[in-house]
Tab-separated table of C-alpha atoms and ligand atoms in Angstrom:
chain	number	residue	atom	x	y	z
A	11	MET	CA	0.000	0.000	0.000
A	12	ASN	CA	1.348	3.355	-1.057
A	13	ASN	CA	0.190	5.689	1.722
A	14	LYS	CA	0.982	8.960	-0.025
A	15	LYS	CA	-1.239	8.234	-2.984
A	16	LEU	CA	-4.899	9.074	-2.437
A	17	VAL	CA	-7.250	8.252	-5.267
A	18	PHE	CA	-10.582	10.010	-5.811
A	19	SER	CA	-13.052	9.704	-8.636
A	20	GLY	CA	-16.730	10.199	-9.327
A	21	VAL	CA	-19.475	9.012	-11.644
A	22	GLN	CA	-22.735	10.847	-12.316
A	23	PRO	CA	-25.941	8.961	-11.560
A	24	THR	CA	-27.605	9.977	-14.801
A	25	GLY	CA	-28.723	6.668	-16.269
A	26	ASN	CA	-27.298	3.471	-17.590
A	27	LEU	CA	-23.607	2.914	-17.036
A	28	HIS	CA	-22.021	1.919	-20.327
A	29	LEU	CA	-18.874	0.410	-21.791
A	30	GLY	CA	-17.189	3.858	-21.885
A	31	ASN	CA	-17.651	4.278	-18.129
A	32	TYR	CA	-16.467	0.711	-17.595
A	33	LEU	CA	-13.301	0.802	-19.716
A	34	GLY	CA	-12.538	4.493	-19.146
A	35	ALA	CA	-13.092	4.554	-15.397
A	36	LEU	CA	-14.573	1.643	-13.435
A	37	LYS	CA	-11.990	-0.983	-14.413
A	38	ASN	CA	-9.241	1.382	-13.354
A	39	PHE	CA	-11.049	2.136	-10.071
A	40	VAL	CA	-10.948	-1.575	-9.264
A	41	LEU	CA	-7.247	-1.981	-10.133
A	42	LEU	CA	-6.306	1.043	-8.025
A	43	GLN	CA	-8.141	-0.178	-4.950
A	44	LYS	CA	-5.615	-3.048	-4.737
A	45	GLU	CA	-2.679	-0.719	-4.099
A	46	SER	CA	-3.993	2.618	-2.822
A	47	LYS	CA	-6.433	4.295	-0.534
A	48	CYS	CA	-9.408	5.093	-2.761
A	49	ILE	CA	-12.533	7.226	-2.461
A	50	TYR	CA	-15.262	6.706	-5.053
A	51	CYS	CA	-18.236	8.991	-5.210
A	52	VAL	CA	-21.659	8.900	-6.843
A	53	VAL	CA	-21.761	12.573	-7.804
A	54	ASP	CA	-25.451	13.337	-7.416
A	55	LEU	CA	-24.927	17.122	-7.074
A	56	HIS	CA	-23.309	17.097	-10.500
A	57	ALA	CA	-26.275	15.212	-11.936
A	58	ILE	CA	-28.742	17.953	-10.940
A	59	THR	CA	-26.975	20.562	-13.067
A	60	VAL	CA	-29.441	19.199	-15.620
A	61	PHE	CA	-33.024	18.551	-14.434
A	62	GLN	CA	-33.554	15.044	-13.043
A	63	LYS	CA	-36.881	13.581	-11.988
A	64	PRO	CA	-36.554	12.986	-8.213
A	65	GLU	CA	-37.713	9.335	-8.396
A	66	THR	CA	-35.365	8.604	-11.270
A	67	LEU	CA	-32.450	10.305	-9.530
A	68	ARG	CA	-33.014	8.281	-6.342
A	69	SER	CA	-32.994	5.072	-8.316
A	70	ASN	CA	-29.979	6.100	-10.417
A	71	ILE	CA	-27.930	6.901	-7.293
A	72	LEU	CA	-28.478	3.354	-6.080
A	73	GLU	CA	-27.919	1.848	-9.509
A	74	THR	CA	-24.597	3.639	-9.925
A	75	THR	CA	-23.598	2.348	-6.484
A	76	ALA	CA	-24.612	-1.136	-7.644
A	77	GLY	CA	-22.480	-0.586	-10.764
A	78	PHE	CA	-19.462	0.207	-8.578
A	79	ILE	CA	-19.894	-2.955	-6.524
A	80	ALA	CA	-20.748	-5.172	-9.506
A	81	SER	CA	-17.590	-3.997	-11.294
A	82	GLY	CA	-15.508	-5.181	-8.334
A	83	LEU	CA	-15.257	-2.279	-5.892
A	84	ASP	CA	-15.161	-3.386	-2.290
A	85	PRO	CA	-16.805	-1.014	0.210
A	86	VAL	CA	-14.505	-2.332	2.935
A	87	LYS	CA	-11.330	-1.457	0.999
A	88	SER	CA	-12.591	1.748	-0.658
A	89	ILE	CA	-14.813	4.544	0.576
A	90	ILE	CA	-17.992	4.515	-1.519
A	91	PHE	CA	-20.556	7.240	-0.926
A	92	ASN	CA	-22.819	9.803	-2.563
A	93	GLN	CA	-21.669	13.392	-2.834
A	94	SER	CA	-24.728	15.178	-1.401
A	95	SER	CA	-24.413	13.322	1.908
A	96	VAL	CA	-21.129	15.129	2.661
A	97	SER	CA	-22.013	18.825	2.689
A	98	GLY	CA	-18.344	19.838	2.510
A	99	HIS	CA	-18.450	19.301	-1.274
A	100	ALA	CA	-20.934	22.141	-1.703
A	101	GLU	CA	-19.118	24.380	0.773
A	102	LEU	CA	-15.733	23.947	-0.855
A	103	ALA	CA	-17.303	24.397	-4.297
A	104	TRP	CA	-18.458	27.857	-3.183
A	105	ILE	CA	-14.995	28.705	-1.887
A	106	PHE	CA	-13.516	27.537	-5.197
A	107	SER	CA	-16.050	29.595	-7.125
A	108	CYS	CA	-14.347	32.566	-5.495
A	109	VAL	CA	-10.868	31.298	-6.471
A	110	SER	CA	-11.620	30.082	-9.987
A	111	ARG	CA	-11.691	32.675	-12.815
A	112	LEU	CA	-14.451	33.342	-15.327
A	113	GLY	CA	-11.895	33.134	-18.105
A	114	TRP	CA	-10.978	29.610	-17.034
A	115	LEU	CA	-14.595	28.435	-17.020
A	116	ASN	CA	-15.250	30.084	-20.374
A	117	ARG	CA	-12.709	27.735	-21.919
A	118	MET	CA	-14.430	24.529	-20.750
A	119	THR	CA	-15.427	22.611	-23.863
A	120	GLN	CA	-17.801	20.290	-22.014
A	121	PHE	CA	-19.964	23.226	-20.945
A	122	LYS	CA	-20.131	24.379	-24.551
A	123	ASP	CA	-21.147	20.864	-25.684
A	124	LYS	CA	-23.699	20.338	-22.936
A	125	ALA	CA	-25.245	23.795	-22.987
A	126	GLY	CA	-25.779	23.556	-26.750
A	127	SER	CA	-26.686	26.542	-28.858
A	128	ASP	CA	-28.876	28.294	-26.251
A	129	LYS	CA	-26.425	28.950	-23.409
A	130	GLU	CA	-28.773	31.461	-21.764
A	131	LYS	CA	-31.014	28.564	-20.798
A	132	ALA	CA	-28.290	26.407	-19.227
A	133	SER	CA	-28.237	26.277	-15.419
A	134	VAL	CA	-25.619	28.296	-13.559
A	135	GLY	CA	-24.692	24.979	-11.922
A	136	LEU	CA	-23.717	23.524	-15.278
A	137	TYR	CA	-21.399	26.468	-15.853
A	138	ILE	CA	-19.610	26.225	-12.490
A	139	TYR	CA	-19.675	22.410	-12.523
A	140	PRO	CA	-15.845	22.212	-12.848
A	141	ASN	CA	-15.457	24.147	-9.564
A	142	LEU	CA	-17.551	21.488	-7.823
A	143	MET	CA	-15.433	18.805	-9.439
A	144	ALA	CA	-12.268	20.463	-8.103
A	145	ALA	CA	-13.923	20.600	-4.671
A	146	ASP	CA	-14.731	16.853	-4.830
A	147	ILE	CA	-11.096	16.011	-5.393
A	148	LEU	CA	-9.418	18.578	-3.162
A	149	LEU	CA	-11.797	18.171	-0.226
A	150	TYR	CA	-9.877	14.934	0.368
A	151	LYS	CA	-6.540	16.299	-0.900
A	152	ALA	CA	-6.596	13.482	-3.452
A	153	THR	CA	-3.404	13.075	-5.480
A	154	HIS	CA	-4.639	10.833	-8.315
A	155	VAL	CA	-7.860	10.834	-10.289
A	156	PRO	CA	-8.758	7.949	-12.621
A	157	VAL	CA	-10.962	9.301	-15.438
A	158	GLY	CA	-11.587	8.976	-19.157
A	159	ALA	CA	-9.957	11.482	-21.531
A	160	ASP	CA	-13.137	13.611	-21.640
A	161	GLN	CA	-12.401	14.798	-18.077
A	162	LYS	CA	-8.828	15.915	-18.763
A	163	GLN	CA	-9.684	19.601	-19.115
A	164	HIS	CA	-11.663	19.582	-15.865
A	165	LEU	CA	-8.688	18.011	-14.113
A	166	GLU	CA	-6.435	20.745	-15.440
A	167	LEU	CA	-8.824	23.306	-13.971
A	168	SER	CA	-8.675	21.505	-10.605
A	169	ARG	CA	-4.906	21.862	-10.708
A	170	ASP	CA	-5.199	25.565	-11.569
A	171	ILE	CA	-7.575	26.117	-8.655
A	172	ALA	CA	-5.297	24.210	-6.246
A	173	GLN	CA	-2.305	26.219	-7.412
A	174	LYS	CA	-4.075	29.592	-7.131
A	175	PHE	CA	-5.425	28.768	-3.673
A	176	ASN	CA	-1.941	27.748	-2.479
A	177	LYS	CA	-0.529	30.975	-3.880
A	178	ASP	CA	-3.318	33.361	-2.755
A	179	PHE	CA	-3.241	32.062	0.799
A	180	ASN	CA	0.497	31.648	0.915
A	181	CYS	CA	0.401	27.941	1.701
A	182	ALA	CA	2.619	26.190	-0.855
A	183	GLY	CA	1.818	22.477	-1.081
A	184	PHE	CA	-1.391	22.764	0.978
A	185	PHE	CA	-3.476	21.316	-1.843
A	186	PRO	CA	-1.735	18.687	-3.960
A	187	LEU	CA	-1.942	19.136	-7.738
A	188	PRO	CA	-4.049	16.094	-8.652
A	189	GLU	CA	-2.781	13.873	-11.460
A	190	PRO	CA	-5.220	12.419	-13.966
A	191	LEU	CA	-4.920	8.664	-14.514
A	192	ILE	CA	-6.224	8.160	-18.033
A	193	PRO	CA	-6.234	4.670	-19.580
A	194	LYS	CA	-3.661	4.428	-22.390
A	195	ASN	CA	-5.500	2.322	-24.938
A	196	VAL	CA	-9.127	3.370	-24.803
A	197	SER	CA	-9.196	6.694	-23.045
A	198	ARG	CA	-12.280	7.593	-25.079
A	199	VAL	CA	-14.695	4.862	-26.137
A	200	MET	CA	-16.633	6.203	-29.094
A	201	SER	CA	-20.261	5.796	-30.141
A	202	LEU	CA	-20.949	2.612	-32.117
A	203	ARG	CA	-22.967	4.692	-34.605
A	204	ASP	CA	-20.597	7.643	-35.047
A	205	GLY	CA	-16.914	7.170	-34.313
A	206	THR	CA	-16.346	10.905	-33.925
A	207	LYS	CA	-18.634	11.185	-30.866
A	208	LYS	CA	-17.905	9.676	-27.483
A	209	MET	CA	-20.125	6.873	-26.204
A	210	SER	CA	-22.486	8.546	-23.762
A	211	LYS	CA	-25.516	7.954	-21.563
A	212	THR	CA	-27.396	10.786	-23.188
A	213	GLU	CA	-26.980	9.875	-26.875
A	214	GLU	CA	-30.489	9.232	-28.161
A	215	SER	CA	-29.911	5.930	-29.928
A	216	ASP	CA	-29.385	2.989	-27.583
A	217	TYR	CA	-27.519	1.341	-30.482
A	218	SER	CA	-24.727	3.865	-29.943
A	219	ARG	CA	-23.620	2.210	-26.691
A	220	ILE	CA	-23.226	-1.061	-24.830
A	221	ASN	CA	-24.920	-0.669	-21.449
A	222	LEU	CA	-23.611	-2.717	-18.560
A	223	LYS	CA	-27.145	-4.102	-18.124
A	224	ASP	CA	-27.498	-5.187	-21.758
A	225	SER	CA	-28.386	-8.840	-22.373
A	226	ALA	CA	-26.186	-11.086	-24.522
A	227	ASP	CA	-28.779	-10.630	-27.272
A	228	ASP	CA	-28.596	-6.818	-27.046
A	229	ILE	CA	-24.797	-6.905	-27.207
A	230	GLU	CA	-24.843	-9.181	-30.228
A	231	LYS	CA	-27.348	-6.979	-32.072
A	232	LYS	CA	-25.552	-3.732	-31.229
A	233	ILE	CA	-22.122	-4.955	-32.293
A	234	LYS	CA	-23.574	-6.446	-35.477
A	235	LYS	CA	-25.185	-3.087	-36.319
A	236	ALA	CA	-22.128	-1.037	-35.265
A	237	LYS	CA	-20.630	1.039	-38.074
A	238	SER	CA	-17.271	-0.294	-39.281
A	239	ASP	CA	-15.742	-0.136	-42.748
A	240	SER	CA	-16.403	-1.724	-46.130
A	241	SER	CA	-12.768	-2.603	-46.797
A	242	VAL	CA	-10.863	-5.345	-44.971
A	243	ILE	CA	-8.988	-4.896	-41.684
A	244	PRO	CA	-5.595	-3.277	-42.444
A	245	ASP	CA	-2.264	-4.448	-41.032
A	246	ASN	CA	-1.255	-1.101	-39.481
A	247	ILE	CA	-2.748	1.597	-37.260
A	248	LYS	CA	-1.985	4.441	-39.693
A	249	SER	CA	-4.443	3.027	-42.231
A	250	LEU	CA	-7.217	3.461	-39.646
A	251	GLU	CA	-6.636	7.207	-39.409
A	252	ASN	CA	-9.746	8.309	-41.269
A	253	LYS	CA	-11.848	5.371	-40.179
A	254	PRO	CA	-13.002	6.316	-36.676
A	255	GLU	CA	-15.647	3.575	-36.357
A	256	ALA	CA	-13.240	0.831	-37.459
A	257	PHE	CA	-10.561	2.206	-35.136
A	258	ASN	CA	-13.051	2.299	-32.262
A	259	LEU	CA	-14.155	-1.327	-32.681
A	260	LEU	CA	-10.580	-2.583	-32.972
A	261	SER	CA	-9.451	-0.499	-29.981
A	262	ILE	CA	-12.288	-1.827	-27.831
A	263	TYR	CA	-11.378	-5.345	-28.919
A	264	SER	CA	-7.721	-4.714	-28.096
A	265	GLU	CA	-8.620	-3.415	-24.636
A	266	VAL	CA	-11.039	-6.181	-23.724
A	267	SER	CA	-8.842	-8.959	-25.132
A	268	LYS	CA	-5.702	-7.409	-23.571
A	269	ILE	CA	-3.858	-7.855	-26.898
A	270	ASN	CA	-2.152	-4.696	-28.086
A	271	LEU	CA	-3.604	-3.074	-31.190
A	272	ASP	CA	-0.549	-3.725	-33.383
A	273	LYS	CA	-0.784	-7.415	-32.657
A	274	VAL	CA	-4.558	-7.459	-33.212
A	275	LEU	CA	-4.009	-5.904	-36.649
A	276	LYS	CA	-1.260	-8.397	-37.524
A	277	GLU	CA	-3.577	-11.262	-36.610
A	278	MET	CA	-6.720	-9.909	-38.257
A	279	SER	CA	-5.419	-8.088	-41.336
A	280	GLY	CA	-7.165	-9.072	-44.561
A	281	LYS	CA	-10.278	-10.300	-42.755
A	282	ASP	CA	-13.505	-8.332	-42.900
A	283	TYR	CA	-15.023	-6.568	-39.909
A	284	SER	CA	-17.558	-9.305	-39.193
A	285	TYR	CA	-14.564	-11.262	-37.869
A	286	VAL	CA	-13.585	-8.732	-35.195
A	287	LYS	CA	-17.279	-8.152	-34.456
A	288	LYS	CA	-17.852	-11.846	-33.713
A	289	ASN	CA	-14.811	-12.054	-31.438
A	290	LEU	CA	-15.674	-8.785	-29.707
A	291	THR	CA	-19.266	-9.894	-29.117
A	292	ASP	CA	-18.078	-13.093	-27.383
A	293	LEU	CA	-15.621	-11.183	-25.204
A	294	LEU	CA	-18.124	-8.496	-24.245
A	295	ILE	CA	-20.772	-11.057	-23.384
A	296	SER	CA	-18.389	-12.847	-21.044
A	297	GLU	CA	-17.092	-9.632	-19.432
A	298	ILE	CA	-20.133	-7.339	-19.342
A	299	CYS	CA	-23.106	-9.671	-18.821
A	300	PRO	CA	-21.964	-10.891	-15.356
A	301	VAL	CA	-21.584	-7.242	-14.271
A	302	GLY	CA	-25.079	-6.405	-15.558
A	303	LYS	CA	-26.578	-9.442	-13.808
A	304	GLU	CA	-24.932	-8.421	-10.551
A	305	ILE	CA	-26.258	-4.845	-10.884
A	306	LYS	CA	-29.788	-6.209	-11.293
A	307	LYS	CA	-29.331	-8.538	-8.322
A	308	LEU	CA	-27.976	-5.734	-6.107
A	309	MET	CA	-30.884	-3.483	-7.090
A	310	GLY	CA	-33.166	-6.107	-5.523
A	311	ASP	CA	-31.867	-5.092	-2.077
A	312	LYS	CA	-31.923	-1.304	-1.925
A	313	THR	CA	-31.416	-1.227	1.839
A	314	HIS	CA	-28.073	-2.950	1.385
A	315	LEU	CA	-26.996	-0.305	-1.155
A	316	GLU	CA	-28.214	2.515	1.099
A	317	ASN	CA	-26.192	1.042	3.962
A	318	ILE	CA	-23.050	0.980	1.829
A	319	LEU	CA	-23.541	4.671	0.985
A	320	GLN	CA	-24.284	5.613	4.574
A	321	LYS	CA	-21.183	3.873	5.937
A	322	GLY	CA	-19.054	5.387	3.175
A	323	SER	CA	-20.447	8.865	3.858
A	324	GLU	CA	-19.545	8.588	7.529
A	325	LYS	CA	-15.940	7.759	6.632
A	326	ALA	CA	-15.751	10.477	3.962
A	327	ARG	CA	-17.238	13.092	6.294
A	328	ILE	CA	-14.465	12.583	8.873
A	329	ILE	CA	-11.722	13.324	6.299
A	330	ALA	CA	-13.715	16.170	4.741
A	331	GLU	CA	-14.424	17.921	8.048
A	332	GLU	CA	-10.798	17.788	9.134
A	333	ASN	CA	-9.610	19.249	5.821
A	334	LEU	CA	-12.362	21.877	5.739
A	335	LYS	CA	-11.379	23.075	9.184
A	336	ASN	CA	-7.883	23.821	7.868
A	337	ILE	CA	-9.225	25.338	4.652
A	338	ARG	CA	-11.504	27.747	6.570
A	339	GLU	CA	-8.587	28.708	8.759
A	340	LYS	CA	-6.335	29.432	5.774
A	341	ILE	CA	-8.983	31.740	4.290
A	342	GLY	CA	-9.607	33.609	7.546
A	343	LEU	CA	-13.119	32.354	8.224
A	344	ILE	CA	-14.014	31.986	11.894
B	29	TYM	P1	-19.279	10.828	-16.060
B	29	TYM	O1	-20.331	10.457	-15.073
B	29	TYM	O2	-19.707	11.433	-17.340
B	29	TYM	O3	-18.412	9.552	-16.418
B	29	TYM	C1	-17.851	8.746	-15.409
B	29	TYM	C2	-16.462	8.291	-15.841
B	29	TYM	O4	-16.554	7.575	-17.071
B	29	TYM	C3	-15.658	8.151	-18.033
B	29	TYM	N1	-16.275	8.068	-19.358
B	29	TYM	C4	-15.661	7.571	-20.438
B	29	TYM	N2	-14.431	7.052	-20.605
B	29	TYM	C5	-14.102	6.625	-21.850
B	29	TYM	N3	-14.952	6.695	-22.909
B	29	TYM	C6	-16.196	7.214	-22.778
B	29	TYM	N4	-17.029	7.246	-23.805
B	29	TYM	C7	-16.592	7.686	-21.490
B	29	TYM	N5	-17.734	8.238	-21.013
B	29	TYM	C8	-17.513	8.475	-19.706
B	29	TYM	C9	-15.511	9.605	-17.595
B	29	TYM	O5	-14.312	10.170	-18.099
B	29	TYM	C10	-15.514	9.472	-16.089
B	29	TYM	O6	-14.221	9.129	-15.635
B	29	TYM	N6	-17.387	15.106	-14.247
B	29	TYM	C11	-17.360	13.656	-14.142
B	29	TYM	C12	-17.746	13.148	-12.761
B	29	TYM	C13	-16.984	13.755	-11.628
B	29	TYM	C14	-15.649	13.469	-11.270
B	29	TYM	C15	-15.395	14.249	-10.105
B	29	TYM	C16	-14.673	12.632	-11.798
B	29	TYM	C17	-17.477	14.671	-10.747
B	29	TYM	N7	-16.529	14.950	-9.828
B	29	TYM	C18	-14.158	14.223	-9.470
B	29	TYM	C19	-13.436	12.609	-11.164
B	29	TYM	C20	-13.184	13.377	-10.030
B	29	TYM	C21	-18.345	13.080	-15.133
B	29	TYM	O7	-19.260	13.722	-15.559
B	29	TYM	O8	-18.164	11.744	-15.376
């Protein structure tokens, strides 16, 4: 156990967890819990930056918790809790809203994507969302943050906020500058229908993603229908440059099979894409379906999931309160 490393990450409870969340984040969460102290959070306050039906949100918080456990997180080894149950997240987010600069937030590409063309109608919460994300991480003085590539810019903002706070309040090293841990091979799993867009919970077509709760039948149908390429599989990565869907399928296969992409291409070159699709389907069914089944089973005992969150919140609150006390002191609050 490396005691200096403290891992924090979060997942929004906004619907079905999918293969992007699994390969980009959850699998890494599980690996990290073997060697480090880890805190994993169901970030419900982030979810409400866009309207959520209360009943749906309640259920999604529990389902995301079930997704954590079903993927292999152990609530004894790692702290697992939901963000809103530790009020320090909201308090530190306010403090950071006073440290963070408008110019920094104006550069956030995810806000631009999510707010769409009518920014006037986006919630203020959506705009200052990255300040809350910095608060999540720095409330625990986390040093490492496993995320997919889409969160890289937010992580950079967290580092900027930490650095400015340390400088403004003359306390070098008070907040660590958190390092992103981004998977090397598939840092961004793309939509199965459009290889230029990331796989996401909110994409309208369910055929664009593999959900962790999909049945073997669903997975087979979705991979069969996934866009690929009309020519055969090439023998080198460069030839995939303008073929985002083909690159995506082969990269997912490489990640799930644990065979590096060069080797996959050597083995499969000259074959058509139905070949990789068949192999990928088999692998996904054996890796994803057990996770989905476990999520469904865990959702049958909501009290158990609520207990996990409650115990995790108690542990998180102790660390958060201690750190907040020092943060308030640094600022001059009494
Ligand atoms: P969220 O809920 O959108 O996604 C959860 C995690 O899954 C990763 N991910 C992907 N990785 C690869 N390919 C994809 N298509 C894909 N889609 C999602 C995300 O990168 C993320 O790691 N802002 C965060 C939640 C958050 C957070 C935090 C994360 C709030 N506070 C503090 C880390 C630390 C988000 O919306 O993730």
